[in-house]
mmCIF file of C-alpha atoms and ligand atoms in Angstrom:
data_model
loop_
_atom_site.group_PDB
_atom_site.id
_atom_site.type_symbol
_atom_site.label_atom_id
_atom_site.label_comp_id
_atom_site.label_asym_id
_atom_site.label_seq_id
_atom_site.Cartn_x
_atom_site.Cartn_y
_atom_site.Cartn_z
ATOM 1 C CA UNK A 1 122.188 -104.246 55.209
ATOM 2 C CA UNK A 2 121.117 -107.183 57.401
ATOM 3 C CA UNK A 3 120.806 -110.771 56.220
ATOM 4 C CA UNK A 4 120.435 -111.938 59.807
ATOM 5 C CA UNK A 5 117.938 -115.121 59.928
ATOM 6 C CA UNK A 6 118.729 -115.777 56.146
ATOM 7 C CA UNK A 7 120.644 -119.118 55.242
ATOM 8 C CA UNK A 8 123.068 -118.996 52.221
ATOM 9 C CA UNK A 9 124.611 -121.903 50.500
ATOM 10 C CA UNK A 10 127.776 -121.137 48.544
ATOM 11 C CA UNK A 11 128.864 -124.005 46.341
ATOM 12 C CA UNK A 12 132.733 -124.160 45.950
ATOM 13 C CA UNK A 13 133.372 -122.209 48.892
ATOM 14 C CA UNK A 14 136.590 -123.409 50.606
ATOM 15 C CA UNK A 15 138.784 -121.222 48.685
ATOM 16 C CA UNK A 16 138.872 -118.064 46.613
ATOM 17 C CA UNK A 17 135.731 -116.070 45.430
ATOM 18 C CA UNK A 18 133.223 -118.577 47.110
ATOM 19 C CA UNK A 19 135.094 -118.257 50.403
ATOM 20 C CA UNK A 20 135.036 -114.494 50.062
ATOM 21 C CA UNK A 21 131.498 -114.511 49.081
ATOM 22 C CA UNK A 22 130.829 -116.546 52.218
ATOM 23 C CA UNK A 23 132.519 -114.284 54.331
ATOM 24 C CA UNK A 24 130.851 -111.015 53.208
ATOM 25 C CA UNK A 25 127.415 -112.595 53.427
ATOM 26 C CA UNK A 26 128.208 -113.763 57.115
ATOM 27 C CA UNK A 27 129.377 -110.386 57.774
ATOM 28 C CA UNK A 28 125.937 -109.256 56.754
ATOM 29 C CA UNK A 29 124.384 -111.598 59.304
ATOM 30 C CA UNK A 30 123.738 -114.562 57.041
ATOM 31 C CA UNK A 31 124.223 -118.191 58.451
ATOM 32 C CA UNK A 32 126.204 -119.913 55.684
ATOM 33 C CA UNK A 33 126.822 -123.266 54.354
ATOM 34 C CA UNK A 34 130.345 -123.914 52.785
ATOM 35 C CA UNK A 35 130.956 -126.576 50.204
ATOM 36 C CA UNK A 36 133.416 -128.463 48.225
ATOM 37 C CA UNK A 37 134.080 -131.797 47.134
ATOM 38 C CA UNK A 38 136.630 -132.580 49.891
ATOM 39 C CA UNK A 39 135.913 -133.403 53.367
ATOM 40 C CA UNK A 40 139.025 -132.251 55.251
ATOM 41 C CA UNK A 41 139.341 -130.972 58.977
ATOM 42 C CA UNK A 42 140.505 -127.767 57.468
ATOM 43 C CA UNK A 43 137.260 -127.414 55.582
ATOM 44 C CA UNK A 44 135.055 -127.695 58.550
ATOM 45 C CA UNK A 45 137.725 -125.425 60.494
ATOM 46 C CA UNK A 46 137.028 -122.626 57.947
ATOM 47 C CA UNK A 47 133.327 -122.729 58.609
ATOM 48 C CA UNK A 48 134.182 -122.529 62.368
ATOM 49 C CA UNK A 49 136.399 -119.632 61.739
ATOM 50 C CA UNK A 50 133.384 -117.711 60.124
ATOM 51 C CA UNK A 51 131.047 -118.652 62.857
ATOM 52 C CA UNK A 52 133.446 -117.136 65.564
ATOM 53 C CA UNK A 53 134.161 -114.304 63.684
ATOM 54 C CA UNK A 54 130.801 -113.120 62.483
ATOM 55 C CA UNK A 55 128.495 -114.823 65.157
ATOM 56 C CA UNK A 56 126.591 -116.698 62.724
ATOM 57 C CA UNK A 57 126.119 -120.481 62.300
ATOM 58 C CA UNK A 58 128.458 -121.789 59.557
ATOM 59 C CA UNK A 59 128.764 -125.296 58.608
ATOM 60 C CA UNK A 60 130.471 -127.325 55.570
ATOM 61 C CA UNK A 61 128.805 -129.631 53.707
ATOM 62 C CA UNK A 62 130.866 -132.003 51.394
ATOM 63 C CA UNK A 63 129.214 -132.511 47.976
ATOM 64 C CA UNK A 64 130.605 -132.798 44.376
ATOM 65 C CA UNK A 65 129.237 -130.305 42.114
ATOM 66 C CA UNK A 66 129.997 -132.603 39.003
ATOM 67 C CA UNK A 67 127.265 -135.258 40.428
ATOM 68 C CA UNK A 68 123.546 -134.239 40.038
ATOM 69 C CA UNK A 69 122.496 -136.305 43.162
ATOM 70 C CA UNK A 70 125.095 -134.743 45.372
ATOM 71 C CA UNK A 71 124.158 -131.126 44.025
ATOM 72 C CA UNK A 72 120.496 -131.729 45.068
ATOM 73 C CA UNK A 73 121.724 -133.549 48.329
ATOM 74 C CA UNK A 74 123.824 -130.324 49.334
ATOM 75 C CA UNK A 75 120.653 -128.303 49.365
ATOM 76 C CA UNK A 76 118.616 -130.872 51.204
ATOM 77 C CA UNK A 77 121.153 -131.004 53.797
ATOM 78 C CA UNK A 78 121.453 -127.541 54.096
ATOM 79 C CA UNK A 79 117.773 -127.741 55.128
ATOM 80 C CA UNK A 80 117.199 -124.150 54.336
ATOM 81 C CA UNK A 81 118.522 -121.983 51.207
ATOM 82 C CA UNK A 82 117.408 -118.515 51.203
ATOM 83 C CA UNK A 83 120.445 -117.197 49.330
ATOM 84 C CA UNK A 84 122.111 -119.800 46.907
ATOM 85 C CA UNK A 85 125.428 -118.940 45.344
ATOM 86 C CA UNK A 86 126.366 -121.067 42.510
ATOM 87 C CA UNK A 87 130.237 -120.234 42.398
ATOM 88 C CA UNK A 88 132.084 -123.798 42.095
ATOM 89 C CA UNK A 89 134.097 -123.551 38.819
ATOM 90 C CA UNK A 90 137.097 -125.086 37.408
ATOM 91 C CA UNK A 91 139.233 -124.127 34.139
ATOM 92 C CA UNK A 92 141.159 -125.909 31.377
ATOM 93 C CA UNK A 93 143.034 -124.183 28.751
ATOM 94 C CA UNK A 94 143.478 -125.915 25.309
ATOM 95 C CA UNK A 95 142.989 -125.459 21.663
ATOM 96 C CA UNK A 96 139.444 -126.901 20.963
ATOM 97 C CA UNK A 97 140.710 -129.596 18.614
ATOM 98 C CA UNK A 98 143.063 -130.701 21.450
ATOM 99 C CA UNK A 99 140.576 -130.397 24.417
ATOM 100 C CA UNK A 100 140.414 -133.360 26.576
ATOM 101 C CA UNK A 101 136.644 -134.711 26.310
ATOM 102 C CA UNK A 102 136.783 -135.493 29.990
ATOM 103 C CA UNK A 103 137.865 -131.811 30.901
ATOM 104 C CA UNK A 104 134.883 -130.615 28.743
ATOM 105 C CA UNK A 105 132.624 -132.830 30.412
ATOM 106 C CA UNK A 106 133.644 -131.963 34.033
ATOM 107 C CA UNK A 107 133.898 -127.982 33.218
ATOM 108 C CA UNK A 108 130.416 -128.212 31.830
ATOM 109 C CA UNK A 109 129.042 -130.180 34.993
ATOM 110 C CA UNK A 110 130.697 -128.263 37.635
ATOM 111 C CA UNK A 111 130.607 -124.747 36.088
ATOM 112 C CA UNK A 112 126.998 -125.081 34.561
ATOM 113 C CA UNK A 113 125.032 -128.231 35.009
ATOM 114 C CA UNK A 114 125.483 -127.894 39.059
ATOM 115 C CA UNK A 115 123.448 -124.445 38.997
ATOM 116 C CA UNK A 116 120.530 -126.225 37.312
ATOM 117 C CA UNK A 117 120.476 -128.888 40.137
ATOM 118 C CA UNK A 118 121.019 -126.633 43.134
ATOM 119 C CA UNK A 119 118.489 -123.994 41.731
ATOM 120 C CA UNK A 120 115.775 -126.731 41.172
ATOM 121 C CA UNK A 121 116.438 -127.935 44.378
ATOM 122 C CA UNK A 122 116.419 -124.573 46.102
ATOM 123 C CA UNK A 123 113.464 -122.828 44.540
ATOM 124 C CA UNK A 124 110.972 -124.826 46.420
ATOM 125 C CA UNK A 125 112.472 -123.997 49.769
ATOM 126 C CA UNK A 126 112.602 -119.992 48.754
ATOM 127 C CA UNK A 127 108.922 -120.169 47.698
ATOM 128 C CA UNK A 128 108.150 -121.644 51.056
ATOM 129 C CA UNK A 129 110.135 -119.031 52.765
ATOM 130 C CA UNK A 130 108.619 -116.415 50.543
ATOM 131 C CA UNK A 131 112.042 -114.821 49.761
ATOM 132 C CA UNK A 132 114.941 -115.841 47.720
ATOM 133 C CA UNK A 133 117.946 -114.900 45.836
ATOM 134 C CA UNK A 134 120.029 -116.765 43.253
ATOM 135 C CA UNK A 135 123.251 -115.314 42.773
ATOM 136 C CA UNK A 136 125.386 -117.102 40.037
ATOM 137 C CA UNK A 137 129.082 -116.377 39.717
ATOM 138 C CA UNK A 138 129.775 -116.441 36.009
ATOM 139 C CA UNK A 139 132.469 -114.457 34.457
ATOM 140 C CA UNK A 140 133.404 -111.826 31.922
ATOM 141 C CA UNK A 141 133.769 -115.127 29.856
ATOM 142 C CA UNK A 142 130.016 -115.346 30.231
ATOM 143 C CA UNK A 143 129.778 -112.384 28.116
ATOM 144 C CA UNK A 144 132.692 -112.454 26.017
ATOM 145 C CA UNK A 145 135.325 -115.087 24.667
ATOM 146 C CA UNK A 146 138.914 -116.010 24.652
ATOM 147 C CA UNK A 147 140.798 -118.544 22.577
ATOM 148 C CA UNK A 148 141.501 -121.862 24.216
ATOM 149 C CA UNK A 149 138.570 -121.672 26.885
ATOM 150 C CA UNK A 150 135.869 -123.413 24.907
ATOM 151 C CA UNK A 151 134.425 -125.174 27.731
ATOM 152 C CA UNK A 152 134.682 -122.498 30.185
ATOM 153 C CA UNK A 153 133.150 -119.873 27.939
ATOM 154 C CA UNK A 154 130.486 -122.179 26.731
ATOM 155 C CA UNK A 155 129.662 -122.872 30.583
ATOM 156 C CA UNK A 156 129.714 -119.308 31.623
ATOM 157 C CA UNK A 157 127.596 -118.207 28.777
ATOM 158 C CA UNK A 158 125.006 -121.130 29.764
ATOM 159 C CA UNK A 159 124.935 -119.790 33.289
ATOM 160 C CA UNK A 160 124.056 -116.314 31.939
ATOM 161 C CA UNK A 161 121.263 -117.686 29.916
ATOM 162 C CA UNK A 162 119.943 -119.912 32.599
ATOM 163 C CA UNK A 163 119.788 -116.999 35.046
ATOM 164 C CA UNK A 164 117.681 -115.193 32.832
ATOM 165 C CA UNK A 165 115.286 -118.270 32.752
ATOM 166 C CA UNK A 166 115.415 -118.452 36.471
ATOM 167 C CA UNK A 167 114.548 -114.770 36.753
ATOM 168 C CA UNK A 168 111.554 -115.047 34.344
ATOM 169 C CA UNK A 169 110.249 -118.063 35.980
ATOM 170 C CA UNK A 170 110.272 -116.325 39.419
ATOM 171 C CA UNK A 171 109.631 -112.833 38.128
ATOM 172 C CA UNK A 172 106.200 -112.446 40.002
ATOM 173 C CA UNK A 173 107.602 -113.807 43.185
ATOM 174 C CA UNK A 174 109.997 -112.256 45.884
ATOM 175 C CA UNK A 175 113.057 -114.201 44.483
ATOM 176 C CA UNK A 176 115.480 -112.738 42.207
ATOM 177 C CA UNK A 177 118.313 -114.391 39.842
ATOM 178 C CA UNK A 178 121.263 -112.758 38.926
ATOM 179 C CA UNK A 179 124.818 -113.335 37.598
ATOM 180 C CA UNK A 180 127.910 -111.568 38.878
ATOM 181 C CA UNK A 181 130.535 -111.479 36.133
ATOM 182 C CA UNK A 182 134.180 -110.883 37.585
ATOM 183 C CA UNK A 183 137.034 -109.989 35.251
ATOM 184 C CA UNK A 184 140.424 -111.350 36.931
ATOM 185 C CA UNK A 185 140.682 -111.855 40.575
ATOM 186 C CA UNK A 186 143.531 -113.327 41.960
ATOM 187 C CA UNK A 187 142.797 -116.709 43.585
ATOM 188 C CA UNK A 188 143.960 -120.145 43.020
ATOM 189 C CA UNK A 189 142.204 -120.636 39.890
ATOM 190 C CA UNK A 190 144.071 -117.829 38.121
ATOM 191 C CA UNK A 191 147.370 -118.303 39.982
ATOM 192 C CA UNK A 192 147.438 -121.884 38.597
ATOM 193 C CA UNK A 193 147.566 -120.540 34.901
ATOM 194 C CA UNK A 194 150.559 -118.015 35.441
ATOM 195 C CA UNK A 195 153.246 -120.676 35.314
ATOM 196 C CA UNK A 196 152.264 -122.372 32.205
ATOM 197 C CA UNK A 197 151.448 -119.234 30.484
ATOM 198 C CA UNK A 198 154.889 -117.648 31.380
ATOM 199 C CA UNK A 199 156.435 -120.982 29.843
ATOM 200 C CA UNK A 200 154.191 -120.751 26.914
ATOM 201 C CA UNK A 201 155.106 -116.985 26.177
ATOM 202 C CA UNK A 202 158.692 -117.121 27.555
ATOM 203 C CA UNK A 203 157.854 -114.438 30.146
ATOM 204 C CA UNK A 204 158.434 -113.809 33.926
ATOM 205 C CA UNK A 205 155.276 -114.362 35.925
ATOM 206 C CA UNK A 206 155.129 -110.657 36.565
ATOM 207 C CA UNK A 207 155.061 -110.039 32.630
ATOM 208 C CA UNK A 208 152.370 -112.563 32.555
ATOM 209 C CA UNK A 209 150.206 -110.741 34.960
ATOM 210 C CA UNK A 210 150.566 -107.289 33.399
ATOM 211 C CA UNK A 211 150.843 -108.286 29.771
ATOM 212 C CA UNK A 212 148.610 -111.289 29.489
ATOM 213 C CA UNK A 213 146.258 -111.550 32.318
ATOM 214 C CA UNK A 214 145.401 -108.077 33.038
ATOM 215 C CA UNK A 215 145.767 -107.353 29.231
ATOM 216 C CA UNK A 216 142.059 -107.063 28.813
ATOM 217 C CA UNK A 217 141.234 -105.612 32.203
ATOM 218 C CA UNK A 218 141.724 -101.745 31.502
ATOM 219 C CA UNK A 219 141.996 -100.959 35.326
ATOM 220 C CA UNK A 220 145.130 -103.088 35.353
ATOM 221 C CA UNK A 221 144.136 -104.277 38.855
ATOM 222 C CA UNK A 222 142.840 -107.558 39.840
ATOM 223 C CA UNK A 223 139.260 -107.467 41.369
ATOM 224 C CA UNK A 224 139.050 -108.580 45.037
ATOM 225 C CA UNK A 225 137.092 -111.503 46.615
ATOM 226 C CA UNK A 226 135.842 -109.073 48.963
ATOM 227 C CA UNK A 227 134.531 -106.907 46.101
ATOM 228 C CA UNK A 228 132.714 -109.860 44.592
ATOM 229 C CA UNK A 229 131.340 -110.894 47.997
ATOM 230 C CA UNK A 230 130.189 -107.026 48.501
ATOM 231 C CA UNK A 231 128.535 -107.278 45.199
ATOM 232 C CA UNK A 232 126.618 -110.417 46.212
ATOM 233 C CA UNK A 233 125.336 -108.840 49.594
ATOM 234 C CA UNK A 234 123.998 -105.890 47.356
ATOM 235 C CA UNK A 235 122.245 -108.233 45.036
ATOM 236 C CA UNK A 236 120.506 -109.768 48.432
ATOM 237 C CA UNK A 237 119.686 -106.323 49.564
ATOM 238 C CA UNK A 238 116.139 -104.635 49.324
ATOM 239 C CA UNK A 239 117.477 -101.950 47.076
ATOM 240 C CA UNK A 240 118.380 -104.797 44.750
ATOM 241 C CA UNK A 241 114.862 -106.600 44.879
ATOM 242 C CA UNK A 242 113.833 -105.383 41.227
ATOM 243 C CA UNK A 243 117.196 -106.139 39.810
ATOM 244 C CA UNK A 244 116.694 -109.704 38.270
ATOM 245 C CA UNK A 245 117.693 -111.646 35.179
ATOM 246 C CA UNK A 246 120.809 -109.404 34.643
ATOM 247 C CA UNK A 247 124.574 -109.506 35.069
ATOM 248 C CA UNK A 248 126.794 -107.345 37.115
ATOM 249 C CA UNK A 249 130.135 -106.951 35.874
ATOM 250 C CA UNK A 250 133.065 -106.475 38.185
ATOM 251 C CA UNK A 251 135.827 -106.386 35.864
ATOM 252 C CA UNK A 252 137.859 -103.111 35.933
ATOM 253 C CA UNK A 253 136.216 -102.048 32.664
ATOM 254 C CA UNK A 254 136.739 -105.278 30.651
ATOM 255 C CA UNK A 255 133.378 -105.766 29.070
ATOM 256 C CA UNK A 256 133.298 -101.989 28.192
ATOM 257 C CA UNK A 257 136.034 -102.303 25.529
HETATM 258 P P1 NAD B 1 139.226 -121.386 43.221
HETATM 259 O O1 NAD B 1 139.774 -122.634 42.644
HETATM 260 O O2 NAD B 1 139.895 -120.739 44.407
HETATM 261 O O3 NAD B 1 137.857 -122.152 43.751
HETATM 262 C C1 NAD B 1 136.801 -122.769 42.997
HETATM 263 C C2 NAD B 1 136.085 -123.396 44.046
HETATM 264 O O4 NAD B 1 135.381 -124.575 43.465
HETATM 265 C C3 NAD B 1 137.088 -124.333 45.237
HETATM 266 O O5 NAD B 1 136.358 -124.027 46.456
HETATM 267 C C4 NAD B 1 136.946 -125.408 44.940
HETATM 268 O O6 NAD B 1 137.196 -126.483 45.785
HETATM 269 C C5 NAD B 1 135.508 -125.746 43.957
HETATM 270 N N1 NAD B 1 135.314 -126.796 43.309
HETATM 271 C C6 NAD B 1 136.144 -127.294 42.446
HETATM 272 N N2 NAD B 1 135.381 -128.560 41.918
HETATM 273 C C7 NAD B 1 134.373 -128.784 42.739
HETATM 274 C C8 NAD B 1 133.477 -129.805 42.524
HETATM 275 N N3 NAD B 1 133.439 -130.750 41.761
HETATM 276 N N4 NAD B 1 132.530 -129.895 43.789
HETATM 277 C C9 NAD B 1 132.462 -128.782 44.632
HETATM 278 N N5 NAD B 1 133.281 -127.689 44.739
HETATM 279 C C10 NAD B 1 134.264 -127.646 43.782
HETATM 280 O O7 NAD B 1 138.703 -120.365 41.998
HETATM 281 P P2 NAD B 1 137.951 -119.125 42.036
HETATM 282 O O8 NAD B 1 138.663 -118.127 40.990
HETATM 283 O O9 NAD B 1 137.583 -118.584 43.292
HETATM 284 O O10 NAD B 1 136.688 -119.509 41.177
HETATM 285 C C11 NAD B 1 135.369 -119.498 41.662
HETATM 286 C C12 NAD B 1 134.222 -119.176 40.710
HETATM 287 O O11 NAD B 1 134.565 -117.749 40.146
HETATM 288 C C13 NAD B 1 134.383 -119.911 39.603
HETATM 289 O O12 NAD B 1 132.985 -120.322 38.965
HETATM 290 C C14 NAD B 1 135.248 -119.090 38.425
HETATM 291 O O13 NAD B 1 134.861 -119.528 37.213
HETATM 292 C C15 NAD B 1 134.542 -117.824 38.858
HETATM 293 N N6 NAD B 1 135.493 -116.722 38.367
HETATM 294 C C16 NAD B 1 136.735 -116.667 38.797
HETATM 295 C C17 NAD B 1 137.540 -115.524 38.376
HETATM 296 C C18 NAD B 1 138.928 -115.413 38.645
HETATM 297 O O14 NAD B 1 139.608 -114.373 38.030
HETATM 298 N N7 NAD B 1 139.424 -115.933 39.575
HETATM 299 C C19 NAD B 1 136.965 -114.689 37.326
HETATM 300 C C20 NAD B 1 135.766 -114.841 36.838
HETATM 301 C C21 NAD B 1 134.926 -115.799 37.242
#
């Protein structure tokens, strides 16, 4: 599988799944644009490491995915966007009647609305290039629900719905739009939930992993960022040219239950 000459923009990619996806796309030959809201030397160093390791062009562009103009500016600054991976995401866990309004707004903006803005900015570039791939990192929570995750579940279901619309609007073009729905992947986003959950249920962190986090994942194993990255590479391949408007679960059987 060669993505040589393609440019991939991956939102929220200085950590976790986004970084894993960027690395696998670079391994397949794509030039990559990393992104987050910070602008530290380490962010730029990550891009340089990818450039050296995979012999591709790699850049880091700061843009806050909670802001419409910055989402669109990210794509403009990238200059090309053959592959758009909408990955930036945050989580907050709370009963709906206590859910902080500002957390709701931030999750909807970063996890869902950002994909609307980046896709709107990227599609004209894909059309001009005559090829494009939109890969949205949704979640098993884009297909099922859990208590206390109202904003996250709403945003991820929204992303799955938007993926279908983008696929229909580009159906007659050499552009596809799909959503990857990971189950639990051990990244900072998940690791942050472990201590709080341990306190809440009076469990050790190991018990939380086994009995709470992986409770719904029949494989009883975390998916890896490399597996999510490999799935993104597959969706960019010729074999996936007629796969559009759908979801691919990488969830150890969660959504089969
Ligand atoms: P993570 O916390 O490691 O990564 C999130 C990324 O988003 C980071 O790079 C962070 O800097 C970035 N980000 C956060 N706010 C941003 C903002 N305002 N602007 C730009 N970037 C921002 O978490 P992760 O687990 O790698 O999550 C990545 C995506 O995968 C998210 O959309 C998440 O919902 C989804 N996901 C994760 C899991 C899991 O188990 N880890 C499961 C299903 C889906």
